[in-house]
mmCIF file of C-alpha atoms and ligand atoms in Angstrom:
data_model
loop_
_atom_site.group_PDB
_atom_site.id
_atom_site.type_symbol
_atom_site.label_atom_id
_atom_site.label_comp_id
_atom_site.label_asym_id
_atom_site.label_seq_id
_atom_site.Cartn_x
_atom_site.Cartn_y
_atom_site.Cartn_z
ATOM 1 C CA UNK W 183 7.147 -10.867 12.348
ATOM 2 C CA UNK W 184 10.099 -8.584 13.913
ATOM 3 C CA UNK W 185 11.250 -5.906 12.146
ATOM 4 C CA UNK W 186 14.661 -3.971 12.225
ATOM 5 C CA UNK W 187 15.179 -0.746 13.553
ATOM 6 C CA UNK W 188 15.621 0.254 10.346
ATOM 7 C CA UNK W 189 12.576 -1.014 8.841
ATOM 8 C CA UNK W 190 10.603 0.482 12.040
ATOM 9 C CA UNK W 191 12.599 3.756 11.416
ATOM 10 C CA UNK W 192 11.283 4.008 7.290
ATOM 11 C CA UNK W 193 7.765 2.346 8.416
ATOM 12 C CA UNK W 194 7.361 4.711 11.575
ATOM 13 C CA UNK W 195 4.779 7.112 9.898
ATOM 14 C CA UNK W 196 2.577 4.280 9.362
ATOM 15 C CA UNK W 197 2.979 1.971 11.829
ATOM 16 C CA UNK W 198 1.542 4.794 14.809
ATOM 17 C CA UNK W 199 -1.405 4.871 12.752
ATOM 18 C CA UNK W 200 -4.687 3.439 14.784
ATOM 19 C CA UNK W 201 -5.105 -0.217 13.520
ATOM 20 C CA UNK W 202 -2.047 -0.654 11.900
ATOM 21 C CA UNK W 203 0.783 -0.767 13.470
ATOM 22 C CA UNK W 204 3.468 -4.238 13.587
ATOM 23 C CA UNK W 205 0.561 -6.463 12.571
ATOM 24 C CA UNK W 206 -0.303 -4.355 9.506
ATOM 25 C CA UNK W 207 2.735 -4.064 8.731
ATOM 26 C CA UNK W 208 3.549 -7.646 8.809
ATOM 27 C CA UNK W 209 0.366 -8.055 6.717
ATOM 28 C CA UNK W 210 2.087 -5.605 3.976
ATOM 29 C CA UNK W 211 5.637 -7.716 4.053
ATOM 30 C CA UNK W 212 3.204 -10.379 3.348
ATOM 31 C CA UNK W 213 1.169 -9.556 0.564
ATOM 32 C CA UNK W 214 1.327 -9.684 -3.373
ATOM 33 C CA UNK W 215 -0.165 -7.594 -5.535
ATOM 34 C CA UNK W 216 -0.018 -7.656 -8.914
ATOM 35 C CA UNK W 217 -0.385 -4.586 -11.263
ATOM 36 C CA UNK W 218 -1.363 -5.185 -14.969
ATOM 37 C CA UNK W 219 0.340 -1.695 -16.991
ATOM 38 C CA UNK W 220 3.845 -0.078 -16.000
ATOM 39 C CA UNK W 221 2.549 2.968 -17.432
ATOM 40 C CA UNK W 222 -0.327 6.151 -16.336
ATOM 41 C CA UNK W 223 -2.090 4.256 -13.548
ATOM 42 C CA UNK W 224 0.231 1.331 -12.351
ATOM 43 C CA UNK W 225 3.210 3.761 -11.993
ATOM 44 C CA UNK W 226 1.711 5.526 -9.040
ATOM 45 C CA UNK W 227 0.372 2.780 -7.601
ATOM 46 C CA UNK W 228 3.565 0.462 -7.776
ATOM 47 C CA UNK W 229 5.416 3.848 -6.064
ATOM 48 C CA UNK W 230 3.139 3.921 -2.882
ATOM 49 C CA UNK W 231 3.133 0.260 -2.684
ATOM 50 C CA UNK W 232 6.002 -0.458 -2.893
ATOM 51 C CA UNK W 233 6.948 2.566 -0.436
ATOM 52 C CA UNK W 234 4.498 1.091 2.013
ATOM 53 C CA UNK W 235 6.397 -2.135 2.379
ATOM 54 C CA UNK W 236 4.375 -4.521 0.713
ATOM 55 C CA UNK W 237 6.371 -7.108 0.105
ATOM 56 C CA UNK W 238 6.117 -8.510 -3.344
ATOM 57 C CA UNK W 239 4.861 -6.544 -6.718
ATOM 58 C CA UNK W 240 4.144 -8.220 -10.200
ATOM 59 C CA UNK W 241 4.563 -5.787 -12.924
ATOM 60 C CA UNK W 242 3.497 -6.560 -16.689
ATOM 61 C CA UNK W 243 4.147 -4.556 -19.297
ATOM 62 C CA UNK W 244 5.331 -5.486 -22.490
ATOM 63 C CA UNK W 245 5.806 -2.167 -23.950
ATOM 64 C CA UNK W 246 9.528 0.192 -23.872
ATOM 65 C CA UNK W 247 9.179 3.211 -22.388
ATOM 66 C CA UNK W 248 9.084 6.326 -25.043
ATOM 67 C CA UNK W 249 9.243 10.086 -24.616
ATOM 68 C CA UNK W 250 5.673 10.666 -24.815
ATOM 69 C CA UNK W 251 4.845 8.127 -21.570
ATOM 70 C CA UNK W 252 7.063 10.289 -19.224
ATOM 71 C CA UNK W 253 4.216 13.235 -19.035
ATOM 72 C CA UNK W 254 2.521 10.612 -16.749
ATOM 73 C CA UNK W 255 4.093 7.369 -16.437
ATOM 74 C CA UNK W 256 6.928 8.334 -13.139
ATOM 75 C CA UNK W 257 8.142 5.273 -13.203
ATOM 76 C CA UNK W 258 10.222 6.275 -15.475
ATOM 77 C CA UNK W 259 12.858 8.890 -16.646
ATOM 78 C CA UNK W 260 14.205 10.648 -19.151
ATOM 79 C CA UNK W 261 17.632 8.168 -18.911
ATOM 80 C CA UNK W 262 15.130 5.027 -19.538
ATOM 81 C CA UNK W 263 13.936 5.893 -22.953
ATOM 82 C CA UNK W 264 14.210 2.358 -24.621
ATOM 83 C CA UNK W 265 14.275 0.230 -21.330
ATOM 84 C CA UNK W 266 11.218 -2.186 -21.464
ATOM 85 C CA UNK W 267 8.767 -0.353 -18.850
ATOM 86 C CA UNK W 268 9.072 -3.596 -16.195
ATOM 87 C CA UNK W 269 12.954 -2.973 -16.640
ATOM 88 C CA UNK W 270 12.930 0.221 -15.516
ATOM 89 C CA UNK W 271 10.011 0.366 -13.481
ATOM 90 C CA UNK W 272 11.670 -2.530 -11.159
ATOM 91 C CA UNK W 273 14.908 -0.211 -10.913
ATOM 92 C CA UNK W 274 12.733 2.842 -9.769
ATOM 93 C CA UNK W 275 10.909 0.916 -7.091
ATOM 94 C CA UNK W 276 14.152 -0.744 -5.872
ATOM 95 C CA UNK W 277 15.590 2.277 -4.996
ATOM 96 C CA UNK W 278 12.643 4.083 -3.585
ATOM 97 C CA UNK W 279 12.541 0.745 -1.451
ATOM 98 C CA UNK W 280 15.164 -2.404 -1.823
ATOM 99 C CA UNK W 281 13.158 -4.732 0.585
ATOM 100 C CA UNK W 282 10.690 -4.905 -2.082
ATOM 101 C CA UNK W 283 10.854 -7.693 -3.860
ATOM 102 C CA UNK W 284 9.936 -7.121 -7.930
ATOM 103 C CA UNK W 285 8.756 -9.728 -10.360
ATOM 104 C CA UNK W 286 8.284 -8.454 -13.544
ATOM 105 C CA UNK W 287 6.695 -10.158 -16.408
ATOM 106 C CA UNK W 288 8.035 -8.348 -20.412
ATOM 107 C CA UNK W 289 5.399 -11.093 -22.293
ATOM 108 C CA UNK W 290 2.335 -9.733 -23.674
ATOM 109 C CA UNK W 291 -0.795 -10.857 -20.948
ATOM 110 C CA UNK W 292 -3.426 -13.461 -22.711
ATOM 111 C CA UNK W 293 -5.739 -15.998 -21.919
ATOM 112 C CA UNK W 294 -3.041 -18.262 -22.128
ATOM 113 C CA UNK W 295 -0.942 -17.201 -19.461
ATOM 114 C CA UNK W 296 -2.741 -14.942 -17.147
ATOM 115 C CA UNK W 297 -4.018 -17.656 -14.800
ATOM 116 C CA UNK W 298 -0.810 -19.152 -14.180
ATOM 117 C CA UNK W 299 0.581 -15.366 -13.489
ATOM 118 C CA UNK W 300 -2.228 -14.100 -11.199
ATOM 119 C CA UNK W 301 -2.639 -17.143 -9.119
ATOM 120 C CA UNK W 302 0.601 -16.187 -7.325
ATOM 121 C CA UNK W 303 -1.324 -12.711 -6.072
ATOM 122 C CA UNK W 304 -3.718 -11.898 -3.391
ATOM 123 C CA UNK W 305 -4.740 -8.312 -5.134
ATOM 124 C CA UNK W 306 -4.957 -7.420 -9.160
ATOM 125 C CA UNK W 307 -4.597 -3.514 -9.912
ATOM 126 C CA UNK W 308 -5.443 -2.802 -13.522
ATOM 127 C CA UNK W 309 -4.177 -0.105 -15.387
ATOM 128 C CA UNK W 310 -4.194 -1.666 -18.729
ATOM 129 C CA UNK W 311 -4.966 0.556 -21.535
ATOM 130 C CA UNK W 312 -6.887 -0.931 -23.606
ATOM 131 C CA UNK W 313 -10.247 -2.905 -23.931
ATOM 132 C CA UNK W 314 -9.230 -6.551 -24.875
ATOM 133 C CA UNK W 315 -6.933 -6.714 -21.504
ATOM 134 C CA UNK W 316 -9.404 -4.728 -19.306
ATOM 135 C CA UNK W 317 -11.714 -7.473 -19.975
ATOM 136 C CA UNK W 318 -9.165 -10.364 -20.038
ATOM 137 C CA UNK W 319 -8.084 -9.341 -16.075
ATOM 138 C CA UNK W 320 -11.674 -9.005 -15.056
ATOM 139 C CA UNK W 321 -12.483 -12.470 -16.097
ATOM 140 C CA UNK W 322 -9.392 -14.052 -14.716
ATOM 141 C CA UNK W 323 -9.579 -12.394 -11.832
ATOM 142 C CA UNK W 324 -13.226 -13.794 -11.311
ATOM 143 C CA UNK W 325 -12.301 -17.229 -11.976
ATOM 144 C CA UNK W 326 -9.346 -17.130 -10.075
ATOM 145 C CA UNK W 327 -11.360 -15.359 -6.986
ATOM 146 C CA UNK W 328 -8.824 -12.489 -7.070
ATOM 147 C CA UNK W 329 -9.947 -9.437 -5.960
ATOM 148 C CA UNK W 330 -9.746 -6.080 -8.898
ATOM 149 C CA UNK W 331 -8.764 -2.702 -8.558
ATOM 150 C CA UNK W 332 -9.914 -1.132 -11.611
ATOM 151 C CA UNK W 333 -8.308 2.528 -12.993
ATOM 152 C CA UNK W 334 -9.552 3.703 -15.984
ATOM 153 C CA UNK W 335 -8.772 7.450 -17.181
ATOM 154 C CA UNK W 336 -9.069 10.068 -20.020
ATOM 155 C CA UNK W 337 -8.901 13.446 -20.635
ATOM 156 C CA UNK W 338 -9.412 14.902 -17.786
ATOM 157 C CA UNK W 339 -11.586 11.777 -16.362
ATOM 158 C CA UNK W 340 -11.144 9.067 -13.921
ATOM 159 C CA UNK W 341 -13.306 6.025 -12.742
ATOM 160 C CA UNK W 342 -12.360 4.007 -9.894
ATOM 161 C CA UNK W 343 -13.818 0.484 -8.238
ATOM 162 C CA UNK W 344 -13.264 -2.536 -6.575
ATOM 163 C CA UNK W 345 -14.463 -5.748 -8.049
ATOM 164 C CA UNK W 346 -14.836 -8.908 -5.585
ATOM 165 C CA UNK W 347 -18.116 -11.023 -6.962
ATOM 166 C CA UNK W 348 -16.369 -14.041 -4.946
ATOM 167 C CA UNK W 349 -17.379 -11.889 -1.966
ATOM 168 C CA UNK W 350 -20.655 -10.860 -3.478
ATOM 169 C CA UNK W 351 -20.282 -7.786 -5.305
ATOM 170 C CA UNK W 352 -20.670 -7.362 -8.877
ATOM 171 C CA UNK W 353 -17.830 -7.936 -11.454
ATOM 172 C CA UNK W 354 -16.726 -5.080 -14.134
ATOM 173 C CA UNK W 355 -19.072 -7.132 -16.867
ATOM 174 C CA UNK W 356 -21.618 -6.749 -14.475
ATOM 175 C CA UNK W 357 -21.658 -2.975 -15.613
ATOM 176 C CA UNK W 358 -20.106 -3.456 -19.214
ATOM 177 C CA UNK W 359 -21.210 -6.649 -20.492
ATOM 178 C CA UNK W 360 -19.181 -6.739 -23.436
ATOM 179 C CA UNK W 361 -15.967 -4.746 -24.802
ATOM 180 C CA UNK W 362 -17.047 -1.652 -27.223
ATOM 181 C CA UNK W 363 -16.541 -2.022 -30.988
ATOM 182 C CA UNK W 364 -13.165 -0.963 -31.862
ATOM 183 C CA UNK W 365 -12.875 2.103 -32.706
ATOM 184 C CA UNK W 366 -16.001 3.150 -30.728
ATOM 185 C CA UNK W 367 -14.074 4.935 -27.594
ATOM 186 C CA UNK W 368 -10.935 6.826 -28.092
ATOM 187 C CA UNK W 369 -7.486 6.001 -26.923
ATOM 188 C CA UNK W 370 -5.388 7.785 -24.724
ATOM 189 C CA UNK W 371 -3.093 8.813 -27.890
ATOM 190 C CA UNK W 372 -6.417 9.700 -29.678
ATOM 191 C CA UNK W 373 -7.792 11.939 -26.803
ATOM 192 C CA UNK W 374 -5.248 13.023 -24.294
ATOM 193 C CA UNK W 375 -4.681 12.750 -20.602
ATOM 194 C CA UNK W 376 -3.816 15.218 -18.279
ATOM 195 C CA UNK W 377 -0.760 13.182 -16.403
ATOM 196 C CA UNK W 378 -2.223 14.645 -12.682
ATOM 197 C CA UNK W 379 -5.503 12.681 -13.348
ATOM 198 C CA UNK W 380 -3.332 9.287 -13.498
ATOM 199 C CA UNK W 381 -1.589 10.091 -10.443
ATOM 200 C CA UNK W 382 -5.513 10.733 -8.707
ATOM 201 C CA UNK W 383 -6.670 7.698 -10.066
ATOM 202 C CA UNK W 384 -3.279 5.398 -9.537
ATOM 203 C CA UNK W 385 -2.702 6.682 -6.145
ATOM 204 C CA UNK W 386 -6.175 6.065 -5.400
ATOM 205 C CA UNK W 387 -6.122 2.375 -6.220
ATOM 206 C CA UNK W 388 -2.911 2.449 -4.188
ATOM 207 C CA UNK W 389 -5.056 3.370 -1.362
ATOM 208 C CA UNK W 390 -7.691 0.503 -1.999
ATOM 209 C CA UNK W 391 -4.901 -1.855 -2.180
ATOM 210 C CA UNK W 392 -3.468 -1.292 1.366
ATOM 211 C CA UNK W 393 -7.199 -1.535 2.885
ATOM 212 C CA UNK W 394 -8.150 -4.477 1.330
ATOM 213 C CA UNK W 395 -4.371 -6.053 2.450
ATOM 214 C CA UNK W 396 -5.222 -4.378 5.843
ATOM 215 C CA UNK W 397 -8.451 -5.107 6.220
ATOM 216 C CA UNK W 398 -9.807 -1.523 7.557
ATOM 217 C CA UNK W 399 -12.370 1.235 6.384
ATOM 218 C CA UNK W 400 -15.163 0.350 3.545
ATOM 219 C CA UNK W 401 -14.190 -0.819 0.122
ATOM 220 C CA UNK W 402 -15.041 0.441 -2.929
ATOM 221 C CA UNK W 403 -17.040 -2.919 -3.862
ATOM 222 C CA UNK W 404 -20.193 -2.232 -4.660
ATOM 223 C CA UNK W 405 -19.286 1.296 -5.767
ATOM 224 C CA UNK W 406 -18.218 3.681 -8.923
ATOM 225 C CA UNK W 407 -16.229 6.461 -8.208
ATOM 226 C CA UNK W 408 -16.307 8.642 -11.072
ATOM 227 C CA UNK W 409 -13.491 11.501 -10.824
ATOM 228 C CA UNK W 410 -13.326 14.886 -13.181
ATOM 229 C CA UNK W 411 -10.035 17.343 -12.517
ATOM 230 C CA UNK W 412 -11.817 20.535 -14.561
ATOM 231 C CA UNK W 413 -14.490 20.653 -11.957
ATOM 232 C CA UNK W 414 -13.101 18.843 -9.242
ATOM 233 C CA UNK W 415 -15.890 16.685 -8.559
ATOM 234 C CA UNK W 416 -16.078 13.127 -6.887
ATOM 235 C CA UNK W 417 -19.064 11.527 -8.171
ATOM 236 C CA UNK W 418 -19.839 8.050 -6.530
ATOM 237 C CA UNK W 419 -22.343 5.604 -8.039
ATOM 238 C CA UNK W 420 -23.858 2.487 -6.167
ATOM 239 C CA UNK W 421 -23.532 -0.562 -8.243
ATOM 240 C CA UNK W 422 -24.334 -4.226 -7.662
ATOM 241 C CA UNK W 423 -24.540 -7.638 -9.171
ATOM 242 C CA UNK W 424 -26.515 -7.858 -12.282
ATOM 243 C CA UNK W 425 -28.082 -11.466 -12.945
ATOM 244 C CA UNK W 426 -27.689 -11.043 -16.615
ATOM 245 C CA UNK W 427 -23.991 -11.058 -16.246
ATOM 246 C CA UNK W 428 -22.422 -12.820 -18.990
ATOM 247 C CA UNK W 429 -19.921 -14.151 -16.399
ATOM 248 C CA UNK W 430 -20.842 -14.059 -13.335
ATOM 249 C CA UNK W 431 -24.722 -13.851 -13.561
ATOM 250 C CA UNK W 432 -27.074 -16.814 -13.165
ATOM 251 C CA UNK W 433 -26.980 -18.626 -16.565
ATOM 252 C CA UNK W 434 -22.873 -17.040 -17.310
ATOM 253 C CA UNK W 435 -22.276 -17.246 -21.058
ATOM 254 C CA UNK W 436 -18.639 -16.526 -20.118
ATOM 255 C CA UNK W 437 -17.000 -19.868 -19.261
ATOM 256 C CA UNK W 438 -13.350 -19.862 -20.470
ATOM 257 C CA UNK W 439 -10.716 -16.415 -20.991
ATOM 258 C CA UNK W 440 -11.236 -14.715 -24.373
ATOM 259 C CA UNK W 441 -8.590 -12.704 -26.082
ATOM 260 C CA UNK W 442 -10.445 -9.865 -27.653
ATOM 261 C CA UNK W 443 -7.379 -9.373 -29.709
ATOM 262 C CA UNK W 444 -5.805 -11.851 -32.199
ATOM 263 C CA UNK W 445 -2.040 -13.093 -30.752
ATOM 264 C CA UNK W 446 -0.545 -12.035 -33.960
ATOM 265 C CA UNK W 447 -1.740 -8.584 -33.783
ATOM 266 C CA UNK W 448 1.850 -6.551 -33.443
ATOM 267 C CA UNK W 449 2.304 -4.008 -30.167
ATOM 268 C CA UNK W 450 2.164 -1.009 -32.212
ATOM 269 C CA UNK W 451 -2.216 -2.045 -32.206
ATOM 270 C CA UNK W 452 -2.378 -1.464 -28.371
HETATM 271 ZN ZN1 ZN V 1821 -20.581 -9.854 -13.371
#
């Protein structure tokens, strides 16, 4: 691939780094990723990605963008209030960097459409915040051989890791088998989140993202980075395939997507 002088002048940084350089860079301009969540986790993520160069981003969100998100969610501004999130996500990341190219997807996520979304994508980054789609993305991602780059946070906590079972590591079932009763672990809105810990977590699956495009250091597969901003502490937990999985174990339960959630449940339950 050549590249302008302008492009080498905004890649430079990156582009003297030891196994990058053109060819990684090419790789970027190449890729797809595809971030489930304009909001805490996929707004940091789509910033450094799409600053990095690579060279198409899906973003789904179905949600408008409210006071309250803009603690964490810089994406967005104070202007966007009442913009749909993929609206005004796509005009942030257009200006930090117009050679990216945008596709943004305003229809709630479900069984029904996620293959046919996610097929398109090399790389899946979730930061959905809620159960039902956590669990929706892993299993489409695992039937679809995609590999997941999961962000979870709350409070002051963050978990981190990479799920590739097509490549032999365990899927996110493999450690939570099934969602939680409703009701059972608090939301976001219910608990709090310090906005910094999204950024940690989001700019850390950033980071993932451009390896696993790249191809250099270790992933995360096979590991559970567990992240707490009172202590500052990095706690990382070995994990690996478990043959009870419900999906992808020996005798999988799991054969077809299941929405967790009802279609005709309104936004305002998310
Ligand atoms: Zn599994």
């Amino acid at each position: 691939m050549k590249f302008s002088e302008e492009q080498i002048h905004r890649y430079s940084r990156q582009m003297i780094l030891p196994r990058f350089g053109g060819r990684g860079q090419s790789k970027l301009a190449e890729a797809a990723v595809f971030i489930m969540g304009a909001g805490g986790l996929g707004s940091p993520a789509a910033l450094y990605l799409a600053a990095a160069g690579v060279g198409t981003i899906g973003l789904a969100d179905f949600d408008r963008v409210e006071l309250h998100n803009l603690q964490r969610q810089i994406l967005h501004r104070t202007p966007d209030v009442g913009l749909l999130k993929v609206e005004s996500g796509k005009k942030t990341l257009a200006s930090l960097n117009p050679e990216v190219k945008v596709q943004i997807y305003s229809e709630r996520i479900t069984a029904a459409n996620i293959l046919g979304i996610i097929k398109d994508y090399q790389l899946v980054l979730d930061g959905s915040d809620n159960f039902p789609t956590r669990f929706l993305v892993n299993d489409a991602c695992y039937f679809e051989k995609k590999t997941l780059i999961s962000g979870a946070i709350l409070r002051f906590d963050g978990q981190l890791s990479t799920f590739k079972p097509h490549a032999g590591g365990p899927c996110y079932r493999c450690l939570f088998p099934q969602p939680p009763p409703p009701g059972t672990v608090p939301s976001c809105q219910e608990a709090g989140v310090l906005g910094a810990v999204a950024g940690v977590i989001g700019i850390l699956q950033a980071s993932e993202a451009l390896k696993e495009i790249l191809g250099i250091g270790d992933s995360m597969a096979g590991r559970f980075l567990l992240f707490n901003a009172l202590s500052l502490t990095f706690q990382e937990v070995k994990i690996s395939r478990n043959p009870s999985c419900p999906l992808c174990g020996e005798k999988p339960s799991i054969r077809t997507l299941i929405d967790y959630r009802p279609s005709c449940q309104p936004p305002s339950c998310a």
